[in-house]
Every structure is written in C-alpha cells, then in structure tokens.
Short mmCIF file of C-alpha atoms and ligand atoms in Angstrom, two decimals:
data_model
loop_
_atom_site.label_atom_id
_atom_site.label_comp_id
_atom_site.label_asym_id
_atom_site.label_seq_id
_atom_site.Cartn_x
_atom_site.Cartn_y
_atom_site.Cartn_z
CA MET A 1443 70.56 25.83 7.80
CA ARG A 1444 71.06 26.01 11.10
CA THR A 1445 71.14 28.30 14.57
CA GLN A 1446 72.55 28.55 17.96
CA TYR A 1447 70.65 30.47 21.10
CA PRO A 1448 73.56 31.00 23.59
CA LEU A 1449 72.75 29.13 26.51
CA ASP A 1450 75.30 26.98 27.63
CA GLU A 1451 79.20 26.63 26.46
CA GLY A 1452 78.95 22.79 25.55
CA LEU A 1453 80.95 20.81 27.67
CA PRO A 1454 84.81 20.38 26.80
CA GLU A 1455 85.23 16.84 26.51
CA TYR A 1456 83.31 16.95 23.33
CA ALA A 1457 85.62 20.06 21.65
CA ASN A 1458 87.58 17.74 19.51
CA ALA A 1459 84.52 16.20 17.61
CA ARG A 1460 86.54 14.89 14.69
CA GLU A 1461 88.41 12.75 17.58
CA TYR A 1462 84.60 11.67 18.52
CA ASP A 1463 83.80 10.37 15.46
CA GLU A 1464 87.76 8.06 15.50
CA ASP A 1465 86.55 7.16 18.87
CA ASN A 1466 82.86 6.60 18.47
CA PRO A 1467 81.89 4.73 14.44
CA TRP A 1468 78.29 2.70 13.78
CA GLY A 1469 77.63 0.92 15.83
CA PRO A 1470 74.08 -1.60 17.42
CA SER A 1471 72.54 1.60 18.64
CA ASP A 1472 72.65 3.09 15.58
CA ASP A 1473 71.20 0.27 13.82
CA PHE A 1474 68.18 0.45 16.30
CA TYR A 1475 67.10 3.26 16.08
CA LEU A 1476 67.51 3.68 12.14
CA GLY A 1477 64.19 0.35 12.52
CA LEU A 1478 63.04 2.58 15.20
CA ALA A 1479 63.38 6.08 12.93
CA ARG A 1480 62.00 4.13 9.70
CA GLU A 1481 59.27 2.17 11.84
CA VAL A 1482 58.42 5.63 13.18
CA GLY A 1483 58.25 7.88 10.54
CA GLY A 1484 59.92 11.81 10.15
CA PRO A 1485 60.67 14.14 11.08
CA VAL A 1486 62.46 13.09 13.32
CA LEU A 1487 64.54 15.26 16.46
CA ASP A 1488 67.68 14.08 17.72
CA VAL A 1489 69.02 15.33 20.66
CA GLY A 1490 72.26 15.85 21.67
CA CYS A 1491 73.28 14.52 18.17
CA GLY A 1492 76.64 15.14 18.14
CA THR A 1493 78.80 15.13 14.83
CA GLY A 1494 75.50 13.24 13.12
CA MET A 1495 76.52 10.26 11.64
CA LEU A 1496 72.65 8.23 12.62
CA LEU A 1497 70.51 11.56 11.88
CA ARG A 1498 71.91 11.26 8.25
CA ALA A 1499 71.85 8.26 7.48
CA ILE A 1500 67.98 8.81 8.93
CA ALA A 1501 67.81 12.43 6.55
CA ALA A 1502 69.03 9.96 4.25
CA ASP A 1503 65.99 7.88 4.08
CA GLY A 1504 64.51 10.74 3.16
CA ALA A 1505 62.59 11.54 6.43
CA ALA A 1506 62.70 15.43 7.42
CA CYS A 1507 65.89 16.00 10.39
CA ALA A 1508 67.04 17.93 12.56
CA GLY A 1509 69.65 17.29 15.30
CA LEU A 1510 71.01 19.41 18.52
CA ASP A 1511 73.27 19.29 20.72
CA VAL A 1512 75.00 21.65 23.28
CA THR A 1513 78.60 21.68 21.68
CA PRO A 1514 79.58 24.13 19.00
CA GLU A 1515 82.59 21.66 18.13
CA MET A 1516 80.28 19.02 16.92
CA ILE A 1517 77.22 20.86 15.57
CA GLU A 1518 80.26 22.94 13.25
CA ARG A 1519 81.50 19.88 12.49
CA ALA A 1520 77.49 17.47 12.09
CA GLU A 1521 76.75 20.39 9.27
CA GLN A 1522 79.98 20.71 7.46
CA LEU A 1523 79.06 16.27 6.96
CA SER A 1524 75.88 16.91 5.97
CA ASN A 1525 76.42 19.67 3.37
CA GLU A 1526 79.47 17.51 2.39
CA ALA A 1527 77.35 14.81 1.87
CA GLY A 1528 74.18 16.64 0.04
CA LEU A 1529 71.60 16.31 3.02
CA ASN A 1530 69.91 19.13 4.60
CA ILE A 1531 69.46 18.94 7.69
CA ASP A 1532 68.36 21.79 10.10
CA TRP A 1533 71.54 21.67 13.05
CA THR A 1534 70.88 23.44 16.68
CA VAL A 1535 73.27 24.67 18.55
CA GLY A 1536 71.30 24.74 22.40
CA ASP A 1537 70.28 22.72 25.28
CA ALA A 1538 68.10 19.85 25.77
CA ARG A 1539 66.82 20.64 29.63
CA THR A 1540 65.49 24.51 27.68
CA MET A 1541 65.42 24.02 23.56
CA ALA A 1542 62.26 25.42 21.71
CA LEU A 1543 62.89 24.83 18.38
CA GLY A 1544 59.02 26.37 17.71
CA ARG A 1545 58.28 22.51 15.61
CA SER A 1546 57.27 19.57 16.39
CA PHE A 1547 58.98 16.20 15.08
CA ARG A 1548 56.75 12.89 15.25
CA PHE A 1549 59.94 10.92 16.22
CA ILE A 1550 62.82 12.49 19.09
CA TYR A 1551 65.43 10.44 20.16
CA MET A 1552 68.52 11.09 22.30
CA THR A 1553 71.53 8.01 21.96
CA GLY A 1554 75.06 7.66 22.67
CA HIS A 1555 73.97 7.50 26.31
CA ALA A 1556 73.24 11.38 25.96
CA PHE A 1557 70.73 11.10 28.60
CA GLN A 1558 73.50 10.82 31.06
CA HIS A 1559 74.71 13.55 30.92
CA LEU A 1560 71.31 15.26 32.24
CA LEU A 1561 72.64 14.75 35.88
CA THR A 1562 69.79 15.45 38.20
CA ASP A 1563 66.25 14.57 38.74
CA ASP A 1564 65.74 18.30 37.45
CA ASP A 1565 67.50 18.54 34.53
CA MET A 1566 65.37 15.38 33.05
CA ARG A 1567 62.54 17.02 34.26
CA ALA A 1568 63.12 19.79 32.14
CA PHE A 1569 64.51 17.83 29.67
CA PHE A 1570 61.43 15.83 29.46
CA GLU A 1571 59.02 18.89 29.01
CA ARG A 1572 60.89 20.27 26.29
CA VAL A 1573 59.77 17.10 24.70
CA LYS A 1574 56.67 17.49 25.22
CA GLU A 1575 56.54 20.79 23.48
CA HIS A 1576 57.92 19.02 20.65
CA LEU A 1577 56.56 16.09 20.08
CA SER A 1578 53.19 15.88 18.03
CA ASP A 1579 50.25 14.19 19.31
CA ASP A 1580 51.07 10.57 18.32
CA GLY A 1581 54.66 10.42 18.70
CA VAL A 1582 57.21 8.68 19.87
CA LEU A 1583 60.34 9.98 21.90
CA ALA A 1584 63.49 7.59 22.59
CA PHE A 1585 66.55 7.25 25.12
CA GLU A 1586 68.76 4.67 26.31
CA THR A 1587 71.03 5.14 29.49
CA ARG A 1588 73.14 2.13 30.89
CA ASN A 1589 72.33 -0.24 33.64
CA TYR A 1590 71.68 1.09 37.28
CA ALA A 1591 71.01 -2.81 37.59
CA ALA A 1592 73.89 -4.43 36.22
CA LYS A 1593 76.59 -1.92 36.37
CA THR A 1594 79.21 -2.58 38.53
CA PHE A 1595 80.37 1.09 40.51
CA GLY A 1596 84.56 1.43 42.67
CA GLY A 1597 85.94 0.30 39.17
CA SER A 1598 89.96 1.36 38.61
CA GLU A 1599 90.37 4.81 39.41
CA GLU A 1600 93.57 4.43 37.44
CA PRO A 1601 92.19 5.17 33.55
CA THR A 1602 92.92 0.92 31.34
CA LEU A 1603 92.59 -0.01 28.16
CA TRP A 1604 88.82 -0.15 26.77
CA LYS A 1605 89.70 -0.01 22.77
CA THR A 1606 91.99 0.50 20.05
CA VAL A 1607 91.21 2.25 17.47
CA GLU A 1608 93.40 4.12 14.17
CA ASP A 1609 92.76 8.00 13.92
CA ASP A 1610 92.41 9.86 10.94
CA GLU A 1611 96.49 9.15 10.11
CA GLY A 1612 96.32 5.44 10.31
CA ARG A 1613 97.35 5.70 14.02
CA ALA A 1614 96.56 2.96 16.27
CA VAL A 1615 95.25 4.97 19.98
CA ASP A 1616 94.35 3.16 22.55
CA LEU A 1617 92.00 4.52 24.62
CA LEU A 1618 92.08 4.25 28.80
CA ILE A 1619 88.51 4.85 31.35
CA GLY A 1620 88.93 4.87 34.80
CA ALA A 1621 86.02 5.90 37.07
CA ILE A 1622 84.25 7.62 40.09
CA TYR A 1623 81.22 7.23 41.53
CA ASP A 1624 79.29 9.41 44.16
CA PRO A 1625 76.21 7.14 45.44
CA ASN A 1626 74.87 10.06 46.88
CA THR A 1627 74.05 11.84 43.88
CA GLY A 1628 74.45 8.75 41.47
CA VAL A 1629 77.48 10.52 39.36
CA GLU A 1630 80.06 9.00 37.94
CA GLN A 1631 83.56 10.86 36.86
CA LEU A 1632 84.68 9.31 34.02
CA ILE A 1633 88.07 9.66 33.04
CA GLU A 1634 89.09 9.07 29.92
CA GLU A 1635 92.82 9.11 27.57
CA ARG A 1636 93.91 8.49 24.84
CA VAL A 1637 97.28 7.62 24.54
CA ILE A 1638 98.86 7.28 20.78
CA ARG A 1639 101.13 4.29 20.20
CA THR A 1640 103.75 5.09 18.33
CA THR A 1641 104.67 8.58 19.89
CA GLY A 1642 103.46 8.20 23.20
CA ALA A 1643 101.81 11.76 24.07
CA ARG A 1644 98.76 11.19 25.75
CA THR A 1645 95.54 13.17 26.74
CA ARG A 1646 92.66 12.94 29.42
CA ALA A 1647 89.52 14.43 29.65
CA THR A 1648 86.35 13.97 31.53
CA SER A 1649 83.31 13.61 31.74
CA ASN A 1650 80.48 13.36 34.06
CA LEU A 1651 77.29 10.19 33.65
CA ARG A 1652 74.43 10.07 35.68
CA TYR A 1653 73.28 7.10 37.11
CA ILE A 1654 69.38 6.63 38.45
CA ALA A 1655 67.25 3.36 39.36
CA VAL A 1656 65.34 2.22 36.44
CA ASP A 1657 61.90 2.64 39.10
CA GLU A 1658 62.55 6.03 39.50
CA LEU A 1659 63.36 6.71 35.65
CA ASN A 1660 59.42 5.25 34.89
CA ALA A 1661 58.70 7.47 37.67
CA LEU A 1662 59.75 10.50 35.90
CA LEU A 1663 58.40 9.98 32.72
CA ALA A 1664 55.18 9.03 34.81
CA GLU A 1665 55.28 12.69 36.16
CA HIS A 1666 55.32 14.25 33.26
CA GLY A 1667 52.75 12.17 30.97
CA PHE A 1668 54.77 9.55 29.23
CA GLU A 1669 53.42 5.97 28.28
CA ILE A 1670 56.36 3.68 27.89
CA THR A 1671 54.83 1.80 25.27
CA HIS A 1672 58.70 -0.68 25.08
CA GLN A 1673 61.75 -0.94 27.61
CA TYR A 1674 64.37 -3.02 25.82
CA GLY A 1675 67.48 -4.47 27.99
CA ASP A 1676 70.09 -4.84 25.08
CA TRP A 1677 70.18 -3.34 21.09
CA GLN A 1678 68.72 -6.87 19.87
CA ARG A 1679 65.46 -5.32 21.39
CA GLY A 1680 65.70 -8.33 24.47
CA PRO A 1681 63.86 -7.81 27.43
CA LEU A 1682 65.05 -5.82 30.18
CA GLY A 1683 66.84 -7.50 33.83
CA THR A 1684 69.35 -6.54 35.64
CA ASP A 1685 72.20 -7.93 34.30
CA GLN A 1686 71.01 -6.82 30.72
CA PRO A 1687 73.27 -3.11 29.44
CA GLU A 1688 70.94 -1.03 29.27
CA VAL A 1689 67.52 0.33 29.22
CA ILE A 1690 66.13 1.73 26.43
CA SER A 1691 62.99 3.36 26.77
CA VAL A 1692 60.13 4.47 23.91
CA CYS A 1693 57.44 5.76 25.31
CA ARG A 1694 54.14 8.02 23.18
CA LEU A 1695 52.11 11.05 25.31
CA ALA A 1696 49.35 9.18 27.61
CA SER A 1697 46.32 10.67 25.74
CA THR A 1698 44.34 12.61 28.48
CA PRO A 1699 40.83 11.34 29.61
C1 SAM B 2625 78.19 10.26 23.74
S1 SAM B 2625 78.16 11.73 22.95
C2 SAM B 2625 76.17 11.00 21.89
C3 SAM B 2625 76.55 11.89 20.42
C4 SAM B 2625 75.29 11.22 19.69
N1 SAM B 2625 74.07 10.97 19.51
C5 SAM B 2625 75.89 9.81 19.74
O1 SAM B 2625 75.30 8.92 19.86
O2 SAM B 2625 77.18 9.51 18.97
C6 SAM B 2625 76.50 13.09 24.13
C7 SAM B 2625 76.77 13.81 23.27
O3 SAM B 2625 75.26 15.03 24.28
C8 SAM B 2625 75.93 16.43 23.75
N2 SAM B 2625 75.71 16.66 25.33
C9 SAM B 2625 74.94 16.63 26.58
N3 SAM B 2625 74.32 17.37 27.62
C10 SAM B 2625 74.43 17.67 26.66
C11 SAM B 2625 72.26 18.81 26.57
N4 SAM B 2625 72.27 18.76 27.88
N5 SAM B 2625 71.59 19.43 25.64
C12 SAM B 2625 72.30 19.02 24.06
N6 SAM B 2625 73.21 18.15 23.81
C13 SAM B 2625 74.00 17.88 25.13
C14 SAM B 2625 77.17 16.86 24.03
O4 SAM B 2625 77.66 17.96 23.35
C15 SAM B 2625 77.49 15.40 22.93
O5 SAM B 2625 77.91 15.64 22.11
#
C-alpha cells in the first residue's frame, strides 16, 4: 500500500534510486538497526527509508512496517522491491517534519545519516515533534548523525576517490567525494561524483548535511521530552567519544510526573 501527500518534491540527489542501491550495500549500521528492531519489536517506522533495504529485512522478520521518504523515486523503488519480495510494507512519500500517518509505532528510526538532511534547529524540532505524535508510550526512537567532534572539516573541495563499486552492468564505478563546510550554519555541501571507469562518463551531484555538536543535540532532545537511554560512538555499541565516527542516539519519551 502506498500513500502520498505533496509537501516537497524530494531531494534531487536521491532521484536515481537504483544508483543509490549500487553505492550503498548492506553495512554495519543495518546490522545495528535490525538488532534493535528485534529487541524493541513492532510496529516499526523508518523515516527517510530510501529504497527500504533495511525495512525489508525487518519486515521479513515478521514486524509490521511502514517507510516514509521525501523523494518519490526512492519510495517507488522501495515499493517495487518489497512487492517483488512478497512483503507487505506501507510506503508514504512525505516529509519527516510534517508527517501525519495517523497511527503509532513502537520503534521509529532514521538512518543512513538522513537526520543530517534536517539543516536547521527548527527542522530538527519539527522532526522530534512529529516523532512524539507517532511514538507509542513505551516506544523507542533511534537515529544517528556523524560525529561533529571527530570530523576533520576543511577537507578537499575537489572530489577525491572514496570507493569503487560495481554498477548493474558489472562496470567498475569510482565514487569521489569533496566537501565545503560553512562553520556559521554547521552545513557541509558534499560534492559527489560517479565515474564509469571504462567510458570515463562522469556525473556530479551535491547535497547538504548539517553537523550538530552532541551537547546541542542532547539539549534539543530534552527540550522535546526525550530521554536518552543509550548513546553510542560506533555500530558495535562502543561508547561515545570525541574520536568516534558516529553519535547514535537511542531514546524514549520521558515519563511525565
Ligand atoms: C542517505 S539516504 C538514507 C536512506 C536509507 N535510510 C538508508 O539508510 O539507506 C537519505 C534519505 O533521506 C531522505 N530524506 C531527506 N530529508 C528528508 C525529510 N525531511 N523527510 C523524509 N525523508 C528525507 C532522502 O530522500 C533519502 O532517501
């Protein structure tokens, strides 16, 4: 089943959903969220679900699942792949800041660093408010952001090789990344290039990602009534530290007196 409400046109950098899947195979973050989903139980909502690879694994485990993403091409592919797999998942094209699905979930997560597409404090506030509206009383919210403290800003603006992947025609494709960081806004503009080695064909896309210091993030969570039950620094549930790559937050709604 698929629903749509026209609030945004999606993010252009995610319009090629097949390429997204080629560039982003299953990884340790998916193991982490699949494990957490098994511990917490369903129903499960994946916000910024992309093409739904992780959600399909959670649904295959038996939990009732829903996925929401602002980019229509991502939801289109998510729906196609879940239908092919014979999985019943609710898909919605919509914005994390304004979502109104009309039901509640025991586990809500946002991964793939989708949280960093919330570019301002107000965007984050709106997301936390919407999560509150969709979370059951004993529910869990989990999401991650790359660690501001561990980030070496001022990296090369000129894209340099990140990794090489294989496309669906079996061709080697070099992925190159460059970045321009604005310390005033905490927003980094990422420049991503794909180069097909055999032909030299090159495509370029840009995207914006917000970096927020952990103290500021935790203050926002508290302001919206979330209690942090765990905050990890890596996908093996290691402690948060200034040199750890991630800030992975697992939260519950604080009980009201
Ligand atoms: C890097 S992808 C992550 C996709 C998936 N979660 C994963 O782990 O592969 C970021 C996704 O977030 C979505 N997104 C960004 N801002 C959003 C918003 N405000 N509401 C809903 N989805 C959003 C994008 O369309 C994109 O599909």
